[in-house]
Short mmCIF file of C-alpha atoms in Angstrom, two decimals:
data_model
loop_
_atom_site.label_atom_id
_atom_site.label_comp_id
_atom_site.label_asym_id
_atom_site.label_seq_id
_atom_site.Cartn_x
_atom_site.Cartn_y
_atom_site.Cartn_z
CA UNK W 736 101.20 100.10 99.86
CA UNK W 737 103.20 97.97 97.41
CA UNK W 738 103.24 94.32 98.32
CA UNK W 739 106.75 93.06 99.01
CA UNK W 740 108.54 89.85 99.76
CA UNK W 741 111.58 89.46 101.98
CA UNK W 742 114.81 87.93 100.67
CA UNK W 743 118.04 87.27 102.53
CA UNK W 744 120.94 89.50 101.55
CA UNK W 745 124.49 88.09 101.47
CA UNK W 746 125.47 90.03 104.56
CA UNK W 747 122.60 88.54 106.52
CA UNK W 748 120.39 91.63 106.46
CA UNK W 749 116.76 91.47 105.37
CA UNK W 750 116.11 92.97 101.97
CA UNK W 751 112.63 93.56 100.66
CA UNK W 752 111.91 92.94 96.99
CA UNK W 753 108.59 94.20 95.59
CA UNK W 754 106.32 91.39 94.48
CA UNK W 755 105.76 92.85 90.97
CA UNK W 756 109.54 92.70 90.43
CA UNK W 757 109.62 89.10 91.65
CA UNK W 758 106.74 88.20 89.32
CA UNK W 759 108.30 89.86 86.26
CA UNK W 760 111.76 88.43 86.92
CA UNK W 761 110.30 84.99 87.68
CA UNK W 762 108.36 84.92 84.41
CA UNK W 763 111.47 85.91 82.47
CA UNK W 764 113.51 83.24 84.27
CA UNK W 765 110.98 80.51 83.42
CA UNK W 766 110.83 81.57 79.78
CA UNK W 767 114.63 81.70 79.61
CA UNK W 768 115.02 78.26 81.18
CA UNK W 769 112.46 76.76 78.79
CA UNK W 770 114.12 78.38 75.78
CA UNK W 771 117.64 77.25 76.66
CA UNK W 772 116.55 73.73 77.60
CA UNK W 773 114.53 73.26 74.40
CA UNK W 774 117.28 74.61 72.17
CA UNK W 775 120.00 72.50 73.81
CA UNK W 776 117.83 69.38 73.60
CA UNK W 777 116.62 69.77 70.01
CA UNK W 778 119.50 71.75 68.53
CA UNK W 779 119.24 74.87 66.38
CA UNK W 780 116.67 74.97 63.63
CA UNK W 781 117.87 77.00 60.63
CA UNK W 782 121.32 77.67 62.12
CA UNK W 783 122.33 80.14 59.37
CA UNK W 784 119.34 82.33 60.16
CA UNK W 785 119.94 82.04 63.91
CA UNK W 786 123.61 83.00 63.43
CA UNK W 787 122.79 85.98 61.21
CA UNK W 788 120.23 87.41 63.60
CA UNK W 789 122.46 86.60 66.57
CA UNK W 790 125.30 88.59 65.00
CA UNK W 791 122.92 91.49 64.28
CA UNK W 792 121.68 91.58 67.89
CA UNK W 793 125.25 91.33 69.19
CA UNK W 794 126.35 94.24 67.00
CA UNK W 795 123.36 96.20 68.26
CA UNK W 796 124.41 95.61 71.85
CA UNK W 797 128.00 96.56 71.05
CA UNK W 798 126.67 99.81 69.56
CA UNK W 799 125.60 100.81 73.07
CA UNK W 800 128.94 102.66 73.32
CA UNK W 801 128.19 106.23 74.33
CA UNK W 802 124.73 105.42 75.69
CA UNK W 803 123.64 107.93 78.33
CA UNK W 804 122.52 106.91 81.83
CA UNK W 805 118.77 106.35 81.94
CA UNK W 806 118.43 106.11 78.15
CA UNK W 807 115.21 104.19 77.50
CA UNK W 808 116.53 102.10 74.61
CA UNK W 809 120.34 102.08 74.64
CA UNK W 810 120.50 99.33 71.97
CA UNK W 811 117.79 100.06 69.36
CA UNK W 812 119.52 98.03 66.65
CA UNK W 813 119.64 94.99 68.92
CA UNK W 814 115.98 95.46 69.89
CA UNK W 815 114.91 95.77 66.25
CA UNK W 816 116.90 92.65 65.32
CA UNK W 817 115.33 90.68 68.18
CA UNK W 818 111.82 91.73 67.16
CA UNK W 819 112.56 90.94 63.51
CA UNK W 820 113.68 87.42 64.46
CA UNK W 821 110.56 86.91 66.61
CA UNK W 822 108.31 87.90 63.69
CA UNK W 823 110.23 86.07 60.97
CA UNK W 824 108.20 83.43 59.13
CA UNK W 825 110.14 82.97 55.90
CA UNK W 826 113.65 83.35 54.53
CA UNK W 827 113.69 84.13 50.81
CA UNK W 828 110.33 82.42 50.41
CA UNK W 829 111.22 79.34 52.47
CA UNK W 830 109.36 78.83 55.74
CA UNK W 831 111.49 79.01 58.88
CA UNK W 832 111.11 76.71 61.87
CA UNK W 833 112.87 78.36 64.81
CA UNK W 834 109.74 78.80 66.92
CA UNK W 835 109.19 80.65 70.19
CA UNK W 836 111.67 78.96 72.53
CA UNK W 837 114.61 79.11 70.12
CA UNK W 838 113.83 82.78 69.51
CA UNK W 839 114.18 83.48 73.24
CA UNK W 840 117.39 81.44 73.50
CA UNK W 841 119.09 83.11 70.52
CA UNK W 842 118.10 86.61 71.61
CA UNK W 843 119.35 85.97 75.15
CA UNK W 844 122.68 84.51 73.99
CA UNK W 845 123.30 87.33 71.51
CA UNK W 846 122.34 90.03 74.01
CA UNK W 847 124.68 88.63 76.66
CA UNK W 848 127.50 88.24 74.13
CA UNK W 849 127.21 91.85 73.04
CA UNK W 850 127.05 93.00 76.66
CA UNK W 851 130.37 91.37 77.67
CA UNK W 852 132.60 94.39 76.79
CA UNK W 853 130.22 96.75 78.58
CA UNK W 854 130.14 94.56 81.69
CA UNK W 855 133.95 94.49 81.68
CA UNK W 856 133.94 98.30 81.78
CA UNK W 857 131.27 98.38 84.47
CA UNK W 858 128.59 99.78 82.15
CA UNK W 859 126.65 96.67 81.24
CA UNK W 860 122.90 96.54 80.68
CA UNK W 861 120.74 96.42 83.77
CA UNK W 862 118.76 93.32 84.68
CA UNK W 863 115.58 95.25 83.93
CA UNK W 864 116.80 95.83 80.38
CA UNK W 865 117.55 92.14 79.89
CA UNK W 866 114.29 90.96 81.47
CA UNK W 867 112.19 93.32 79.37
CA UNK W 868 114.02 92.20 76.21
CA UNK W 869 113.27 88.55 76.98
CA UNK W 870 109.62 89.12 77.83
CA UNK W 871 108.81 91.44 74.92
CA UNK W 872 110.53 89.18 72.38
CA UNK W 873 108.79 86.16 73.91
CA UNK W 874 105.45 87.95 73.71
CA UNK W 875 105.94 88.83 70.04
CA UNK W 876 107.08 85.30 69.19
CA UNK W 877 104.17 83.68 71.06
CA UNK W 878 101.70 85.88 69.19
CA UNK W 879 103.22 85.17 65.77
CA UNK W 880 105.20 81.92 65.48
CA UNK W 881 102.49 79.32 66.34
CA UNK W 882 99.96 81.12 64.16
CA UNK W 883 102.33 81.29 61.21
CA UNK W 884 103.54 77.69 61.62
CA UNK W 885 99.94 76.47 61.50
CA UNK W 886 99.54 77.94 58.01
CA UNK W 887 96.50 80.05 58.90
CA UNK W 888 98.26 83.34 58.23
CA UNK W 889 99.41 82.31 54.76
CA UNK W 890 95.94 81.00 53.98
CA UNK W 891 94.01 84.09 55.06
CA UNK W 892 96.49 86.95 54.59
CA UNK W 893 99.06 85.67 52.14
CA UNK W 894 102.27 87.69 51.80
CA UNK W 895 100.69 91.01 50.86
CA UNK W 896 99.63 94.13 52.73
CA UNK W 897 97.55 92.14 55.20
CA UNK W 898 100.66 90.34 56.47
CA UNK W 899 102.54 93.64 56.84
CA UNK W 900 99.65 95.19 58.76
CA UNK W 901 99.54 92.18 61.07
CA UNK W 902 103.25 92.56 61.83
CA UNK W 903 102.78 96.26 62.60
CA UNK W 904 99.84 95.44 64.88
CA UNK W 905 101.88 92.85 66.75
CA UNK W 906 104.77 95.29 67.12
CA UNK W 907 102.44 97.95 68.52
CA UNK W 908 101.13 95.44 71.07
CA UNK W 909 104.70 94.40 71.90
CA UNK W 910 105.73 98.02 72.40
CA UNK W 911 102.75 98.56 74.70
CA UNK W 912 103.73 95.43 76.61
CA UNK W 913 107.27 96.78 77.04
CA UNK W 914 105.96 100.16 78.22
CA UNK W 915 103.72 98.49 80.80
CA UNK W 916 106.61 96.33 82.04
CA UNK W 917 108.88 99.36 82.38
CA UNK W 918 106.23 101.31 84.27
CA UNK W 919 105.47 98.36 86.57
CA UNK W 920 109.13 97.91 87.48
CA UNK W 921 109.59 101.63 88.12
CA UNK W 922 106.39 101.79 90.16
CA UNK W 923 107.48 98.85 92.29
CA UNK W 924 110.87 100.37 93.04
CA UNK W 925 110.03 104.07 93.38
CA UNK W 926 106.35 103.96 94.41
CA UNK W 927 105.66 106.84 92.06
CA UNK W 928 102.14 106.92 90.56
CA UNK W 929 101.74 104.32 87.83
CA UNK W 930 99.79 106.57 85.44
CA UNK W 931 102.48 109.23 84.85
CA UNK W 932 105.17 106.55 84.61
CA UNK W 933 103.21 104.72 81.93
CA UNK W 934 102.47 107.99 80.14
CA UNK W 935 106.18 108.80 79.96
CA UNK W 936 106.97 105.35 78.58
CA UNK W 937 104.23 105.64 75.97
CA UNK W 938 105.48 109.09 74.97
CA UNK W 939 108.94 107.60 74.46
CA UNK W 940 107.43 105.16 71.95
CA UNK W 941 106.78 108.08 69.61
CA UNK W 942 110.52 108.69 69.33
CA UNK W 943 113.15 105.95 69.13
CA UNK W 944 110.52 103.30 69.94
CA UNK W 945 108.64 103.90 66.70
CA UNK W 946 111.90 103.58 64.73
CA UNK W 947 112.69 100.29 66.47
CA UNK W 948 109.25 98.83 65.73
CA UNK W 949 109.27 99.97 62.10
CA UNK W 950 112.75 98.55 61.54
CA UNK W 951 111.77 95.26 63.17
CA UNK W 952 108.81 94.90 60.79
CA UNK W 953 110.90 95.87 57.75
CA UNK W 954 113.59 93.34 58.71
CA UNK W 955 111.07 90.51 58.97
CA UNK W 956 109.42 91.43 55.66
CA UNK W 957 112.71 92.07 53.87
CA UNK W 958 114.30 88.78 54.90
CA UNK W 959 111.12 86.92 53.93
CA UNK W 960 111.48 88.21 50.35
CA UNK W 961 115.20 88.85 49.77
CA UNK W 962 116.85 86.56 52.29
CA UNK W 963 119.50 87.37 54.88
CA UNK W 964 121.16 89.92 52.57
CA UNK W 965 118.37 92.29 53.58
CA UNK W 966 119.65 92.53 57.16
CA UNK W 967 122.51 95.03 56.67
CA UNK W 968 120.51 97.05 54.12
CA UNK W 969 117.55 97.70 56.40
CA UNK W 970 119.61 98.22 59.57
CA UNK W 971 121.71 101.13 58.30
CA UNK W 972 118.91 103.76 58.65
CA UNK W 973 118.29 102.80 62.28
CA UNK W 974 122.01 102.89 63.03
CA UNK W 975 122.23 106.41 61.58
CA UNK W 976 119.16 107.42 63.60
CA UNK W 977 120.83 106.08 66.73
CA UNK W 978 123.97 108.13 66.08
CA UNK W 979 121.90 111.29 65.52
CA UNK W 980 119.87 110.64 68.65
CA UNK W 981 123.05 110.21 70.70
CA UNK W 982 124.37 113.54 69.47
CA UNK W 983 121.09 115.25 70.34
CA UNK W 984 121.10 113.62 73.79
CA UNK W 985 124.71 114.73 74.34
CA UNK W 986 123.72 118.33 73.53
CA UNK W 987 120.85 118.13 76.04
CA UNK W 988 123.21 116.73 78.68
CA UNK W 989 125.65 119.59 78.11
CA UNK W 990 122.73 122.03 78.35
CA UNK W 991 121.66 120.55 81.69
CA UNK W 992 125.23 120.69 82.99
CA UNK W 993 125.48 124.34 81.96
CA UNK W 994 122.32 125.17 83.92
CA UNK W 995 123.63 123.26 86.95
CA UNK W 996 126.91 125.17 86.79
CA UNK W 997 125.07 128.49 86.54
CA UNK W 998 122.93 127.52 89.53
CA UNK W 999 126.07 126.92 91.61
CA UNK W 1000 127.04 130.59 91.21
CA UNK W 1001 125.06 131.46 94.35
CA UNK W 1002 126.96 128.80 96.33
CA UNK W 1003 130.36 129.88 95.03
CA UNK W 1004 129.55 133.51 95.88
CA UNK W 1005 128.53 132.49 99.39
CA UNK W 1006 124.86 133.39 99.06
CA UNK W 1007 123.45 129.90 99.61
CA UNK W 1008 124.52 126.74 101.44
CA UNK W 1009 126.59 124.15 99.64
CA UNK W 1010 124.44 121.73 97.63
CA UNK W 1011 121.20 123.62 98.30
CA UNK W 1012 120.20 124.04 94.64
CA UNK W 1013 120.94 120.40 93.80
CA UNK W 1014 119.00 119.14 96.82
CA UNK W 1015 116.00 121.31 95.99
CA UNK W 1016 116.10 120.15 92.36
CA UNK W 1017 116.30 116.45 93.25
CA UNK W 1018 113.58 116.67 95.87
CA UNK W 1019 111.35 118.83 93.64
CA UNK W 1020 111.65 116.30 90.83
CA UNK W 1021 110.68 113.48 93.20
CA UNK W 1022 107.67 115.45 94.47
CA UNK W 1023 106.68 116.35 90.90
CA UNK W 1024 106.81 112.69 89.94
CA UNK W 1025 104.68 111.88 93.00
CA UNK W 1026 102.11 114.44 91.86
CA UNK W 1027 101.95 113.04 88.34
CA UNK W 1028 103.97 115.53 86.28
CA UNK W 1029 105.13 114.25 82.90
CA UNK W 1030 108.70 114.12 81.57
CA UNK W 1031 108.82 117.59 79.94
CA UNK W 1032 107.12 119.14 82.98
CA UNK W 1033 109.66 117.48 85.26
CA UNK W 1034 112.48 118.95 83.16
CA UNK W 1035 111.08 122.47 83.54
CA UNK W 1036 110.62 121.85 87.26
CA UNK W 1037 114.21 120.64 87.66
CA UNK W 1038 115.68 123.63 85.81
CA UNK W 1039 113.57 126.08 87.81
CA UNK W 1040 114.54 124.42 91.09
CA UNK W 1041 118.22 124.59 90.18
CA UNK W 1042 117.97 128.31 89.41
CA UNK W 1043 115.40 129.36 92.00
CA UNK W 1044 117.92 131.32 94.13
CA UNK W 1045 119.80 133.03 91.33
CA UNK W 1046 118.06 136.32 92.14
CA UNK W 1047 120.13 136.50 95.34
CA UNK W 1048 123.14 137.51 93.26
CA UNK W 1049 121.58 140.98 92.98
CA UNK W 1050 121.55 141.47 96.77
CA UNK W 1051 124.09 143.74 98.42
CA UNK W 1052 123.93 141.87 101.73
CA UNK W 1053 123.53 138.08 101.48
CA UNK W 1054 120.61 136.43 103.25
CA UNK W 1055 121.89 134.44 106.27
CA UNK W 1056 122.63 130.93 104.93
CA UNK W 1057 120.62 131.85 101.82
CA UNK W 1058 117.38 130.95 103.61
CA UNK W 1059 114.87 133.03 101.64
CA UNK W 1060 111.96 131.18 103.29
CA UNK W 1061 112.69 133.14 106.47
CA UNK W 1062 112.45 136.55 104.75
CA UNK W 1063 109.37 138.79 104.62
CA UNK W 1064 107.04 137.93 101.74
CA UNK W 1065 107.73 141.20 99.91
CA UNK W 1066 111.47 140.51 99.94
CA UNK W 1067 110.92 136.94 98.74
CA UNK W 1068 108.90 138.23 95.80
CA UNK W 1069 111.52 140.84 94.92
CA UNK W 1070 114.26 138.21 94.85
CA UNK W 1071 112.06 135.88 92.80
CA UNK W 1072 111.35 138.58 90.20
CA UNK W 1073 115.04 139.43 89.98
CA UNK W 1074 115.83 135.77 89.55
CA UNK W 1075 113.28 135.41 86.76
CA UNK W 1076 114.79 138.39 84.95
CA UNK W 1077 118.25 136.79 85.16
CA UNK W 1078 116.94 133.43 83.93
CA UNK W 1079 115.31 135.08 80.90
CA UNK W 1080 118.72 136.38 79.86
CA UNK W 1081 120.29 132.91 79.84
CA UNK W 1082 118.28 131.48 76.94
CA UNK W 1083 116.49 128.99 79.21
CA UNK W 1084 112.85 128.31 78.19
CA UNK W 1085 110.38 130.98 79.32
CA UNK W 1086 108.46 128.38 81.34
CA UNK W 1087 111.48 128.02 83.64
CA UNK W 1088 111.73 131.78 84.18
CA UNK W 1089 108.00 131.94 84.94
CA UNK W 1090 108.33 129.31 87.68
CA UNK W 1091 111.27 131.18 89.21
CA UNK W 1092 109.36 134.47 89.14
CA UNK W 1093 106.23 133.06 90.76
CA UNK W 1094 107.78 130.87 93.43
CA UNK W 1095 107.01 133.44 96.17
CA UNK W 1096 103.37 134.13 95.19
CA UNK W 1097 100.48 132.80 97.31
CA UNK W 1098 100.14 129.16 96.33
CA UNK W 1099 96.58 129.54 95.02
CA UNK W 1100 97.94 131.90 92.33
CA UNK W 1101 100.89 129.70 91.37
CA UNK W 1102 101.27 126.99 88.75
CA UNK W 1103 102.02 123.58 90.24
CA UNK W 1104 105.81 123.64 89.53
CA UNK W 1105 106.15 126.94 91.42
CA UNK W 1106 104.19 125.49 94.36
CA UNK W 1107 106.58 122.55 94.46
CA UNK W 1108 109.72 124.68 94.30
CA UNK W 1109 108.42 126.99 97.03
CA UNK W 1110 107.58 124.15 99.43
CA UNK W 1111 110.77 122.18 98.82
CA UNK W 1112 112.97 125.28 99.07
CA UNK W 1113 111.31 126.21 102.36
CA UNK W 1114 111.80 122.68 103.67
CA UNK W 1115 115.52 122.68 102.88
CA UNK W 1116 115.94 126.17 104.36
CA UNK W 1117 114.05 125.34 107.55
CA UNK W 1118 115.63 121.92 108.01
CA UNK W 1119 119.12 123.31 107.48
CA UNK W 1120 118.42 126.08 109.96
CA UNK W 1121 118.24 123.64 112.87
CA UNK W 1122 121.23 121.69 114.09
CA UNK W 1123 119.12 119.32 116.15
CA UNK W 1124 118.19 115.81 115.07
CA UNK W 1125 114.56 116.89 114.81
CA UNK W 1126 115.34 119.58 112.20
CA UNK W 1127 113.67 117.83 109.21
CA UNK W 1128 110.62 116.82 111.24
CA UNK W 1129 110.29 120.32 112.63
CA UNK W 1130 110.64 121.82 109.14
CA UNK W 1131 107.91 119.58 107.76
CA UNK W 1132 105.61 120.51 110.64
CA UNK W 1133 106.19 124.20 109.98
CA UNK W 1134 105.26 123.66 106.34
CA UNK W 1135 102.04 121.96 107.41
CA UNK W 1136 101.23 124.94 109.62
CA UNK W 1137 101.66 127.21 106.58
CA UNK W 1138 99.27 125.34 104.30
CA UNK W 1139 96.54 127.92 104.89
CA UNK W 1140 98.28 130.50 102.70
CA UNK W 1141 101.90 129.71 101.81
CA UNK W 1142 102.07 126.06 100.78
CA UNK W 1143 99.61 123.81 98.98
CA UNK W 1144 98.56 120.96 101.31
CA UNK W 1145 98.83 118.32 98.55
CA UNK W 1146 102.40 119.39 97.79
CA UNK W 1147 103.40 119.24 101.45
CA UNK W 1148 101.90 115.78 101.88
CA UNK W 1149 103.61 114.55 98.71
CA UNK W 1150 106.87 115.93 100.07
CA UNK W 1151 106.26 114.04 103.32
CA UNK W 1152 105.69 110.80 101.41
CA UNK W 1153 108.88 111.26 99.40
CA UNK W 1154 110.86 111.96 102.58
CA UNK W 1155 109.37 108.92 104.29
CA UNK W 1156 110.81 106.79 101.47
CA UNK W 1157 114.27 108.23 102.01
CA UNK W 1158 114.33 111.31 99.79
CA UNK W 1159 117.36 113.64 99.61
CA UNK W 1160 118.44 114.73 103.07
CA UNK W 1161 118.66 118.44 103.92
CA UNK W 1162 122.16 119.77 104.09
CA UNK W 1163 123.89 121.63 106.81
CA UNK W 1164 125.26 125.07 106.69
CA UNK W 1165 127.84 124.11 104.16
#
């Protein structure tokens, strides 16, 4: 059980907030308050440098245009600029004096400034994004600024390769800190296993995250040698990478939409209930996350769940309400094999077709994604079959009774946990 605290909602209803979220947000709030108070009291140190990096971070936030929902780092240029400012010790050979608290204040102000147009359109950054930015930048600055200001780094490492390696090490630690924060916040809100969530975040570091860290280090080193003129020079490659990544992500989104449209063919033809494929896909993904599947495995699972009934298009007489779970096992297998053959003709990865083909096999012979699709499909079929209020409960009980041969017990119990947290509701007869 995740520890929670109770807050009072505006409407007067109790609202529970997980304690890890309160702790993370509280730490960010304290750091923000300290940074703003210190900067307002003492004034800006090195205002030209603060303005230059503030503009860079603001431009990075403005470049969030076209960011896709759920994108892990929608503003990589802003993140790289913030990290570069946190790890900046010199400007053209002259030591800087902005320190930790001013770093936090400048990054916060620039991030909020760049977010204004997005907020006006209703697509602003989430609080999680802002909190993680503050904490990761604060972490990097705390690790670097006091040590550099004391002169120990210059004495022991100088300005050569040792200094560059130190910056890379600090950026790796900062990236790991950000990944842990992201996984903690997701775990607190979704109650999915922490391990797979952290694994997905760490895997993301190998993509755009590595480019952000490398650019942050190059910015800090470049400005230290060449001055602020280095900022636009070293930011162009990351900006081009961001554009290319957005195009790739847009292609993947179109691909997913094409699969979803193809999956709806059974609903349009009247073979399955309205929304059945989407419900099975959403619930299967939630169960897969509960069982620890990684990001690529969840994608295969989602595609297979969307297309699991496509074999019904080959039937002369539709199955009543499309409920294949109520058919004899031999008929279920025939439909599954037909569906797999259709999927293989669509250009979808072979792993998706394999899951569709094997969804009706005895669970001990199935891969885990096929076990999930079979159990979730049966749940939606059985729950939709009953018009009584106890339909979902009765469906879950029937799945538990079938765990001897048809459904893996761990999958059924994971499904029960997801449903207890308010998973997708079974639909009616459409």
